Coordinates of N, CA and C and ligand atoms in Angstrom, one line a residue:
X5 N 4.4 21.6 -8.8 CA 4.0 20.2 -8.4 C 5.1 19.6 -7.6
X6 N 4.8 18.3 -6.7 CA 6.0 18.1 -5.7 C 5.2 16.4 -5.6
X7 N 6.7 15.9 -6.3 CA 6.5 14.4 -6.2 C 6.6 13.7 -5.3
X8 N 5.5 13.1 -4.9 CA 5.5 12.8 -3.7 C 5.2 11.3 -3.5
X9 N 5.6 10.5 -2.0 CA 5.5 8.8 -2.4 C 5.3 8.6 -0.9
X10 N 4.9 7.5 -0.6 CA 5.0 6.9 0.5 C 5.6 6.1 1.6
X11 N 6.6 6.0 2.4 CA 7.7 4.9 2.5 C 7.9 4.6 4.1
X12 N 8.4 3.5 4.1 CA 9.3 3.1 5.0 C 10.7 3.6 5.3
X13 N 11.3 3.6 5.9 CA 12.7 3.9 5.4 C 13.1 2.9 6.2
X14 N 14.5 2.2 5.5 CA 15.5 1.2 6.5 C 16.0 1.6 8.1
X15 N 16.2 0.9 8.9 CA 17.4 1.8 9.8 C 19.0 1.8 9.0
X16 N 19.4 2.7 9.8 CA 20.9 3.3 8.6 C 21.9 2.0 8.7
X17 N 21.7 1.3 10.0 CA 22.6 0.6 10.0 C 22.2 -0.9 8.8
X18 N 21.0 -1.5 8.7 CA 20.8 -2.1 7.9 C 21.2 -1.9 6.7
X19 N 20.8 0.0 6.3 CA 21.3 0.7 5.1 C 22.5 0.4 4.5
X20 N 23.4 0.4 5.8 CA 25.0 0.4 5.2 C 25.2 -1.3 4.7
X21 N 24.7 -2.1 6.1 CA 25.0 -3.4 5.2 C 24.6 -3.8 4.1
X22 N 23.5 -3.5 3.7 CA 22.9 -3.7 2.4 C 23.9 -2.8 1.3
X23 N 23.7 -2.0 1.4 CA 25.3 -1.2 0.2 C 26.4 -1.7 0.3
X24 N 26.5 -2.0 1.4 CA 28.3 -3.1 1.4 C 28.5 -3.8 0.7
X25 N 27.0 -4.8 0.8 CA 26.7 -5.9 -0.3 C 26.9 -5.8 -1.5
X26 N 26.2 -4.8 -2.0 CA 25.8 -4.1 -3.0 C 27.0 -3.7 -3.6
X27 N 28.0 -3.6 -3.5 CA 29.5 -3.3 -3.9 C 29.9 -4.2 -4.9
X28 N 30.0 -5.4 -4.6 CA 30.5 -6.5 -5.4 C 29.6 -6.6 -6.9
X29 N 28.9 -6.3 -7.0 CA 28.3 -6.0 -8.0 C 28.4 -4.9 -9.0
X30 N 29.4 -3.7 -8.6 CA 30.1 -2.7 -9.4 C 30.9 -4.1 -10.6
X31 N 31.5 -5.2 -9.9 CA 32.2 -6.0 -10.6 C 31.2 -6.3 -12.3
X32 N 30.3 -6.2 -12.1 CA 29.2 -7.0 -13.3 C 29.7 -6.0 -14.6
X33 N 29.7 -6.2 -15.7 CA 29.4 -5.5 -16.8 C 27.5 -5.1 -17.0
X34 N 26.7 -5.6 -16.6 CA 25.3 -4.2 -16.5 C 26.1 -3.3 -16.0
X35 N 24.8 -2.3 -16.7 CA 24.9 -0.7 -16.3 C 24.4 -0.4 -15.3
X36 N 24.7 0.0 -14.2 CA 23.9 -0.1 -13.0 C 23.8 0.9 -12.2
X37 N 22.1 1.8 -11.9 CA 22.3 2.7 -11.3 C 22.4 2.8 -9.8
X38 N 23.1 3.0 -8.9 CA 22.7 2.3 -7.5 C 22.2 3.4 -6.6
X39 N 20.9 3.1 -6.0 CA 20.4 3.7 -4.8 C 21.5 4.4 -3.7
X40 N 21.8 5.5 -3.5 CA 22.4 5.7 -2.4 C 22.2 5.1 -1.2
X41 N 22.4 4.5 -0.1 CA 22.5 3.3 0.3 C 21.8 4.2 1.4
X42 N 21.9 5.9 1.9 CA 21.3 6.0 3.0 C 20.0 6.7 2.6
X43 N 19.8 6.3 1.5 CA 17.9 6.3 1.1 C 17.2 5.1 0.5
X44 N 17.7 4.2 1.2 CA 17.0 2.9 1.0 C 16.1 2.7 1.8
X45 N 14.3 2.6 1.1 CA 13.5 2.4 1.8 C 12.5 1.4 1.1
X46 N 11.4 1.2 1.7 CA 9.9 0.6 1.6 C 9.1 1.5 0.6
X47 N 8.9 1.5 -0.6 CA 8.0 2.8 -0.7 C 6.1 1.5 -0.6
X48 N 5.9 2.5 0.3 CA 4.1 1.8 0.4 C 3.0 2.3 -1.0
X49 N 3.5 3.8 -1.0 CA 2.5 3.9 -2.2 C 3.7 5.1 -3.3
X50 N 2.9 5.3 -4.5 CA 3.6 6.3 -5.4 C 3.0 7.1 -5.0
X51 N 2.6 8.2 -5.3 CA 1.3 9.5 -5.6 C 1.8 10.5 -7.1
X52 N 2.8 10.3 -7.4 CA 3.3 11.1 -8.3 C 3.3 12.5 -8.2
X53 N 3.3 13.2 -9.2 CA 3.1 15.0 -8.9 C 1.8 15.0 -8.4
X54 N 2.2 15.8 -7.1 CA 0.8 16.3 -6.6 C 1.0 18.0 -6.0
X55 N 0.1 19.1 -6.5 CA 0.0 20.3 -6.1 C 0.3 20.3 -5.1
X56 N 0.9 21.4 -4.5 CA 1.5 21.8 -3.5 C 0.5 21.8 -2.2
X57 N -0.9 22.7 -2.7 CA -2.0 23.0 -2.3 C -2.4 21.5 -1.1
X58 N -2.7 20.5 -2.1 CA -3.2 19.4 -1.9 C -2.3 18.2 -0.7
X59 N -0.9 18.7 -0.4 CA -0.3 18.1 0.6 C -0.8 17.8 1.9
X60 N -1.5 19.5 2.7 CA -2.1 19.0 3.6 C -3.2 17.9 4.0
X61 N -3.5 17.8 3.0 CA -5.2 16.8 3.2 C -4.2 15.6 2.9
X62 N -3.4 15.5 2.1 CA -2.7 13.9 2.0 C -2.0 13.5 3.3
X63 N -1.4 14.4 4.1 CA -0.8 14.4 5.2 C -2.0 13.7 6.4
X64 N -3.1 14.7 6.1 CA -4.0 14.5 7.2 C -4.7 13.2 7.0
X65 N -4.9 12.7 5.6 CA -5.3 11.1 5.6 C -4.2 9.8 6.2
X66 N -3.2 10.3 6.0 CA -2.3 9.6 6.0 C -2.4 9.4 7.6
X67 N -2.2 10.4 8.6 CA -2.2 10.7 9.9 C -3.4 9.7 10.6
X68 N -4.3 9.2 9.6 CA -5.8 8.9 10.2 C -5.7 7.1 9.8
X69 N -4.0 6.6 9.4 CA -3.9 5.0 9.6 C -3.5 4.6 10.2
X70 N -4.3 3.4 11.0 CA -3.4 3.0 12.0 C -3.5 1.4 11.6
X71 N -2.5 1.1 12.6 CA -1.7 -0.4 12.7 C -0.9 -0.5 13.5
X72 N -0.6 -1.4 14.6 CA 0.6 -1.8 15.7 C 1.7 -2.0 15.2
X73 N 3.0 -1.5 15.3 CA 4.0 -1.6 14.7 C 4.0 -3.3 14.4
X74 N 5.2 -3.6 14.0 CA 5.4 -4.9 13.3 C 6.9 -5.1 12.7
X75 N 7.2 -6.0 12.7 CA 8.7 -6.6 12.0 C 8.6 -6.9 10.6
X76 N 9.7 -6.3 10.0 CA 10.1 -6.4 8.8 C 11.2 -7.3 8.8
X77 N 10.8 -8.5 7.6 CA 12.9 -9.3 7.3 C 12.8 -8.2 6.3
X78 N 14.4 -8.6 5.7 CA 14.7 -8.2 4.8 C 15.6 -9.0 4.2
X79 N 15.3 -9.5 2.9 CA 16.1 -10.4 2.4 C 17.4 -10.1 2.0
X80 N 17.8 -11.4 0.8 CA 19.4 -11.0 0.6 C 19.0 -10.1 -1.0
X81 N 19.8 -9.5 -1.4 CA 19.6 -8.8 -3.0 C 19.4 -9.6 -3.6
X82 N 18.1 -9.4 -4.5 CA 17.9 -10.4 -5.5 C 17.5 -9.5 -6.6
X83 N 17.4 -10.0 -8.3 CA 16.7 -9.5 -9.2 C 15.3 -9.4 -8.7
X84 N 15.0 -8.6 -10.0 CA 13.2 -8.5 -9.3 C 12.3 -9.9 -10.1
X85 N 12.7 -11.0 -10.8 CA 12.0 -12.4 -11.2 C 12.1 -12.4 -12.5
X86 N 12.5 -10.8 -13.3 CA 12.7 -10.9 -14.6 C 14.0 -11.8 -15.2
X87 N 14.0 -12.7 -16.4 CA 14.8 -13.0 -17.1 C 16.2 -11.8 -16.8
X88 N 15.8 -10.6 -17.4 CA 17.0 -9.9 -17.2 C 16.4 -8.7 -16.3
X89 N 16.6 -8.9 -14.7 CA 16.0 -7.5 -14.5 C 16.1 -6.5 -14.4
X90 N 14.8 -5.8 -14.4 CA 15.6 -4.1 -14.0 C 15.5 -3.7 -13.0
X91 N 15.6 -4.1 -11.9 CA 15.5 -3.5 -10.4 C 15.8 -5.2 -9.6
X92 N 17.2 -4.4 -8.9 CA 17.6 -5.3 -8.1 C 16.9 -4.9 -6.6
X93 N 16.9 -5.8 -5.7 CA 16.1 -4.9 -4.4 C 16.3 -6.3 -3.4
X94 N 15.9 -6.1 -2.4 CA 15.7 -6.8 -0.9 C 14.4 -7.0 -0.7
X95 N 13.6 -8.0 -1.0 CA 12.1 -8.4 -0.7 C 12.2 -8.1 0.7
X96 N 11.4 -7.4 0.8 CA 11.0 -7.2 2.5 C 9.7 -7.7 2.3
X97 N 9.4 -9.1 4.3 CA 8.1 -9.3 4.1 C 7.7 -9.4 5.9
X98 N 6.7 -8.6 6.0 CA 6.2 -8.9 7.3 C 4.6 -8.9 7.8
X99 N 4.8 -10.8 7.2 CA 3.5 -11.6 7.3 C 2.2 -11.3 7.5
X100 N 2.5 -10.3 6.0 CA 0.9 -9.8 5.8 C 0.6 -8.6 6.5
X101 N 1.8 -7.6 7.7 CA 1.7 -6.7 7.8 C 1.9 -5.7 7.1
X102 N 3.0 -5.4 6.1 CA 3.5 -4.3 5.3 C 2.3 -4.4 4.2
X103 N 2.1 -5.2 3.7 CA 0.9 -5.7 2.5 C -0.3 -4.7 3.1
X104 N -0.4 -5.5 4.3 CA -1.5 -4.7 5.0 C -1.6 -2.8 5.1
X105 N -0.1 -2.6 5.7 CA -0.3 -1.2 5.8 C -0.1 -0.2 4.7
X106 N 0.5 -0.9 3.4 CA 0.6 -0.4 1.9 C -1.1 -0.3 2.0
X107 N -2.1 -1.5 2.0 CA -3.2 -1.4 1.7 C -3.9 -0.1 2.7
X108 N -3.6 0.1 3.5 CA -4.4 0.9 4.4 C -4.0 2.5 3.8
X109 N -2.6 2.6 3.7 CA -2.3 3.7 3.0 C -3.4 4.1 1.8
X110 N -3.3 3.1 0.5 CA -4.2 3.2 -0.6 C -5.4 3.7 0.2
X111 N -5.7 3.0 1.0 CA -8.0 3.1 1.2 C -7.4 4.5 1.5
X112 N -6.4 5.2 2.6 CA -6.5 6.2 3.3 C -6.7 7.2 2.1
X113 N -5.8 7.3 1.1 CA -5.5 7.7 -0.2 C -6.8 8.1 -1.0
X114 N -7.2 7.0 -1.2 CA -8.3 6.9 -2.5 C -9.7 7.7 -2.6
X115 N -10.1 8.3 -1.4 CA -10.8 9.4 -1.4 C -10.7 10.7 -2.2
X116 N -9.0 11.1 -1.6 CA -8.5 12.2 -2.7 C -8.2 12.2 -3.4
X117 N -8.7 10.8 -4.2 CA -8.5 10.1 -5.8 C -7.7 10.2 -6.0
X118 N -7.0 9.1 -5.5 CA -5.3 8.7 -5.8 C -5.9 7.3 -6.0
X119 N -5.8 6.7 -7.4 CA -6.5 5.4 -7.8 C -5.0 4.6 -7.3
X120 N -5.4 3.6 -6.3 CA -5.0 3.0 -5.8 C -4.3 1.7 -6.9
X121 N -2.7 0.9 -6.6 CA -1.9 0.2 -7.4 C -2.8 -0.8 -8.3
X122 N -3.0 -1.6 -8.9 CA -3.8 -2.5 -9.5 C -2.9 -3.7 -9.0
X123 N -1.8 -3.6 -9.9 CA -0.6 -4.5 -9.6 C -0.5 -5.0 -7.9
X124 N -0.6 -6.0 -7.5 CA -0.3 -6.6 -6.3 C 1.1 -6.1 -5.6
X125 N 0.8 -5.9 -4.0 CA 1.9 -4.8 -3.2 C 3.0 -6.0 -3.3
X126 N 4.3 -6.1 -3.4 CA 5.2 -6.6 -2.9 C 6.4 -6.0 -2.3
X127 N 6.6 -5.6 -1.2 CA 7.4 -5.5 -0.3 C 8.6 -5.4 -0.8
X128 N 9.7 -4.1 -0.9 CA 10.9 -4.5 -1.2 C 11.5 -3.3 -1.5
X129 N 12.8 -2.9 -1.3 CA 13.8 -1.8 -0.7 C 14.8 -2.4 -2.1
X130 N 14.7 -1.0 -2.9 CA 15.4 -1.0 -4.1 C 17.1 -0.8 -4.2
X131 N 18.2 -1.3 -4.6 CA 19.0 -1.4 -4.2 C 19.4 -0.9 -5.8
X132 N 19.7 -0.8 -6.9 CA 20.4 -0.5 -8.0 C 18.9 -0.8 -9.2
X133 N 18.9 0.1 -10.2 CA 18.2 -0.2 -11.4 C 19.4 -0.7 -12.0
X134 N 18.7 -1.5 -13.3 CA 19.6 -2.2 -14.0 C 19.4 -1.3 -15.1
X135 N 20.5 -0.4 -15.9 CA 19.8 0.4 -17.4 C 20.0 -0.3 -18.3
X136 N 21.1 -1.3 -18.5 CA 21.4 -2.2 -19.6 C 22.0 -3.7 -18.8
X137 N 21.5 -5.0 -19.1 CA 21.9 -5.8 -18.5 C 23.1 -6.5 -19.2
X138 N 24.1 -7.5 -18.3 CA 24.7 -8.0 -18.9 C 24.7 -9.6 -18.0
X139 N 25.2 -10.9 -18.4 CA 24.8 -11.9 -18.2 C 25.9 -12.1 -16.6
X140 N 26.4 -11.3 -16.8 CA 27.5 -11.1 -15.6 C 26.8 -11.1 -14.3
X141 N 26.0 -10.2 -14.4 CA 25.0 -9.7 -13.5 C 24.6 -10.7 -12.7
X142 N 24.1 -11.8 -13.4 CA 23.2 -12.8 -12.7 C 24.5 -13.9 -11.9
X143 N 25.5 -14.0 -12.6 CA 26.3 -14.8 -11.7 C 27.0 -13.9 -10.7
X144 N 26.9 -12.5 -10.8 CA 27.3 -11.9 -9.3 C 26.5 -12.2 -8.4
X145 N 25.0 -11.6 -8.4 CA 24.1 -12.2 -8.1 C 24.2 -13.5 -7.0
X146 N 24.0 -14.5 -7.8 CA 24.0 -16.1 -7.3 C 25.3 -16.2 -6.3
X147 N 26.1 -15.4 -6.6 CA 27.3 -15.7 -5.3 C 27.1 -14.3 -4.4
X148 N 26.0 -13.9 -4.1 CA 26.0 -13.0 -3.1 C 25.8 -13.8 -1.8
X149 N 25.8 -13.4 -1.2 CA 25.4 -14.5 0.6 C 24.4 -14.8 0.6
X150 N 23.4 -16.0 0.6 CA 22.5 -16.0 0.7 C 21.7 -15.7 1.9
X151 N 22.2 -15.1 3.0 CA 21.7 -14.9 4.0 C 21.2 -13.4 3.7
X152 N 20.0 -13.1 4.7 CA 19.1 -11.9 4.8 C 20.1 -10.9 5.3
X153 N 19.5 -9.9 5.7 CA 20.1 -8.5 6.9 C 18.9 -8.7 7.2
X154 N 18.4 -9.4 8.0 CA 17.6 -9.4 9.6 C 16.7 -8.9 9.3
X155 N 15.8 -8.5 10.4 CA 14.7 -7.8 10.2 C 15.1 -6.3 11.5
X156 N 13.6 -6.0 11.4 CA 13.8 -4.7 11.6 C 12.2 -4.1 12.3
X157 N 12.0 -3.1 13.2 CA 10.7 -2.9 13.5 C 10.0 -1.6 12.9
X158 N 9.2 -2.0 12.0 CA 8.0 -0.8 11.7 C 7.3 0.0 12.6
X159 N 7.5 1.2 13.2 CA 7.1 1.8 14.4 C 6.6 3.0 13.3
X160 N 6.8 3.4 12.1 CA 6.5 5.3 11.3 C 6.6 4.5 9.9
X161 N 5.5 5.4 9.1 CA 5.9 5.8 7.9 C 6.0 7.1 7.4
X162 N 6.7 7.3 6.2 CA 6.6 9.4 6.1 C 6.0 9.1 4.7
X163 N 5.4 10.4 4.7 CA 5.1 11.3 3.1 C 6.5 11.8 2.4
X164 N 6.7 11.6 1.5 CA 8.5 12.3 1.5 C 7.8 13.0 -0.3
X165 N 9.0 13.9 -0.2 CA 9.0 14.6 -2.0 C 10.1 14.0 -2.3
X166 N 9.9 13.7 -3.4 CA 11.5 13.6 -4.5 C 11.8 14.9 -5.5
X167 N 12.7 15.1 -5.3 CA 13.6 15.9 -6.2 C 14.1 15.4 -7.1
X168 N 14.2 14.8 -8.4 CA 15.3 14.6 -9.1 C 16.4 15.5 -9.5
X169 N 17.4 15.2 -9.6 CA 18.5 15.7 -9.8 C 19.6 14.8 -10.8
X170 N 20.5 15.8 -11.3 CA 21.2 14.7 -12.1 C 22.3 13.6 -11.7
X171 N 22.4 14.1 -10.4 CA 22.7 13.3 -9.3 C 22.6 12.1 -8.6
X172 N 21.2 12.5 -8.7 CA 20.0 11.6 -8.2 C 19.1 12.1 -7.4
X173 N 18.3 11.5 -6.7 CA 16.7 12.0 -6.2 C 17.4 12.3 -4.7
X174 N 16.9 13.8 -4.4 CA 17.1 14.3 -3.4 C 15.4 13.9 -2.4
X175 N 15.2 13.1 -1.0 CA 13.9 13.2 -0.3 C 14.2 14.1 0.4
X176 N 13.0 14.4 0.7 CA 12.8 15.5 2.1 C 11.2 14.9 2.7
X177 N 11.0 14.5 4.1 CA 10.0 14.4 4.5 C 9.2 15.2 4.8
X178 N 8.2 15.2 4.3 CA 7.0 16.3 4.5 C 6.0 16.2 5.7
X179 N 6.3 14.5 6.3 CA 5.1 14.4 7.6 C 5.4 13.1 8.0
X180 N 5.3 12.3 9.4 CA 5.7 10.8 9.8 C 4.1 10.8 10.5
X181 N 4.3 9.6 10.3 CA 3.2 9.1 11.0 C 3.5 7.9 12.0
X182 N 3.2 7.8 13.4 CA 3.9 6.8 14.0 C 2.6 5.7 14.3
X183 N 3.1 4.5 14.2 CA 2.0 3.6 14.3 C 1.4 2.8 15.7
Ligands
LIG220 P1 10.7 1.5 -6.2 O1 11.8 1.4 -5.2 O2 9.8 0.3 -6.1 O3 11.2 1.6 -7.6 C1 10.5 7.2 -5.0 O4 10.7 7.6 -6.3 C2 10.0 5.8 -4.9 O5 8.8 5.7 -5.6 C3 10.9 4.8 -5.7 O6 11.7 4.2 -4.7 C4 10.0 4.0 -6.4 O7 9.9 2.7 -5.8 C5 8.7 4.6 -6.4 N1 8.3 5.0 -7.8 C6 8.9 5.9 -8.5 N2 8.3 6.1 -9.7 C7 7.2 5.3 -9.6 C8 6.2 5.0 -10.5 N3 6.1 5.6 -11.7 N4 5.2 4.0 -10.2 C9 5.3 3.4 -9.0 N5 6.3 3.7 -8.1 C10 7.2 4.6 -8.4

């Protein structure tokens, strides 16, 4: 089986400022696991384990979405709204585009019964899970810059596998699709 998801990926340069960021927050007492900064992306959809067999036909739906590229912002790191959360990330929003093309992914999807999110899409490039919080956390947080890292233009998305490792998740892309 080969786990597989849907994504945006950042440009690298974005990538690094956002990890730069993301440094000052080694300061906090949470336990925090942080994204490798040069696999910071958009994921549009999950798919979870899917047979090996069954790749090409996901590829080939995938290949059959379209949309004009479009601008992504990308905000400043925030918690994800929880009291204490567990996923710190960068809301990405591009006004009802990314929303849009998560959704188009799903319909493209849902044929080869991949039951589509329930939960409403929200936009956003994962920067650290939180495994245990501490209150520290939130006033690192609050003194990060309030300013964004810019935006950015949506031209591809890929099919990617994850590997877990004890390392962390190794991707490899399996297909791009340019929009
Ligand atoms: P996240 O950044 O929103 O957490 C690759 O594993 C990507 O798929 C992750 O970045 C994660 O998105 C998403 N993902 C992993 N496991 C998931 C799950 N069980 N349900 C939904 N999305 C998941």
């Amino acid at each position: 089986m080969v786990r597989t998801f849907v994504a945006v990926d950042l440009p690298d340069d974005l990538r690094a400022r956002i990890g730069g960021v993301a440094e000052a927050l080694r300061e906090s007492r949470a336990r925090l696991s942080f994204v490798d900064p040069a696999l910071i992306h958009v994921t549009l959809a999950f798919l979870g384990e899917v047979p090996p067999e069954r790749l090409p036909a996901v590829a080939g739906a995938l290949a059959g979405v379209r949309q004009p590229p479009f601008e992504v912002r990308v905000g400043p790191i925030a918690g994800d709204g929880r009291r204490e959360p567990r996923t710190l990330w960068c809301p990405c929003t591009g006004n009802g585009s990314l929303a849009g093309l998560a959704a188009g992914v799903a319909r493209a999807l849902e044929p080869l019964g991949f039951t589509p999110e329930r939960r409403p899409f929200r936009g956003h490039a994962t920067v650290a899970r939180v495994r245990s919080f501490h209150p520290s956390l939130g006033d690192l947080l609050a003194d990060l810059p309030p300013d964004g890292f810019g935006a950015f233009t949506v031209d591809r998305f890929r099919l990617k596998q994850s590997t877990l490792t004890p390392s962390g998740p190794i991707y490899d892309d399996l297909s791009e699709v340019l929009l």
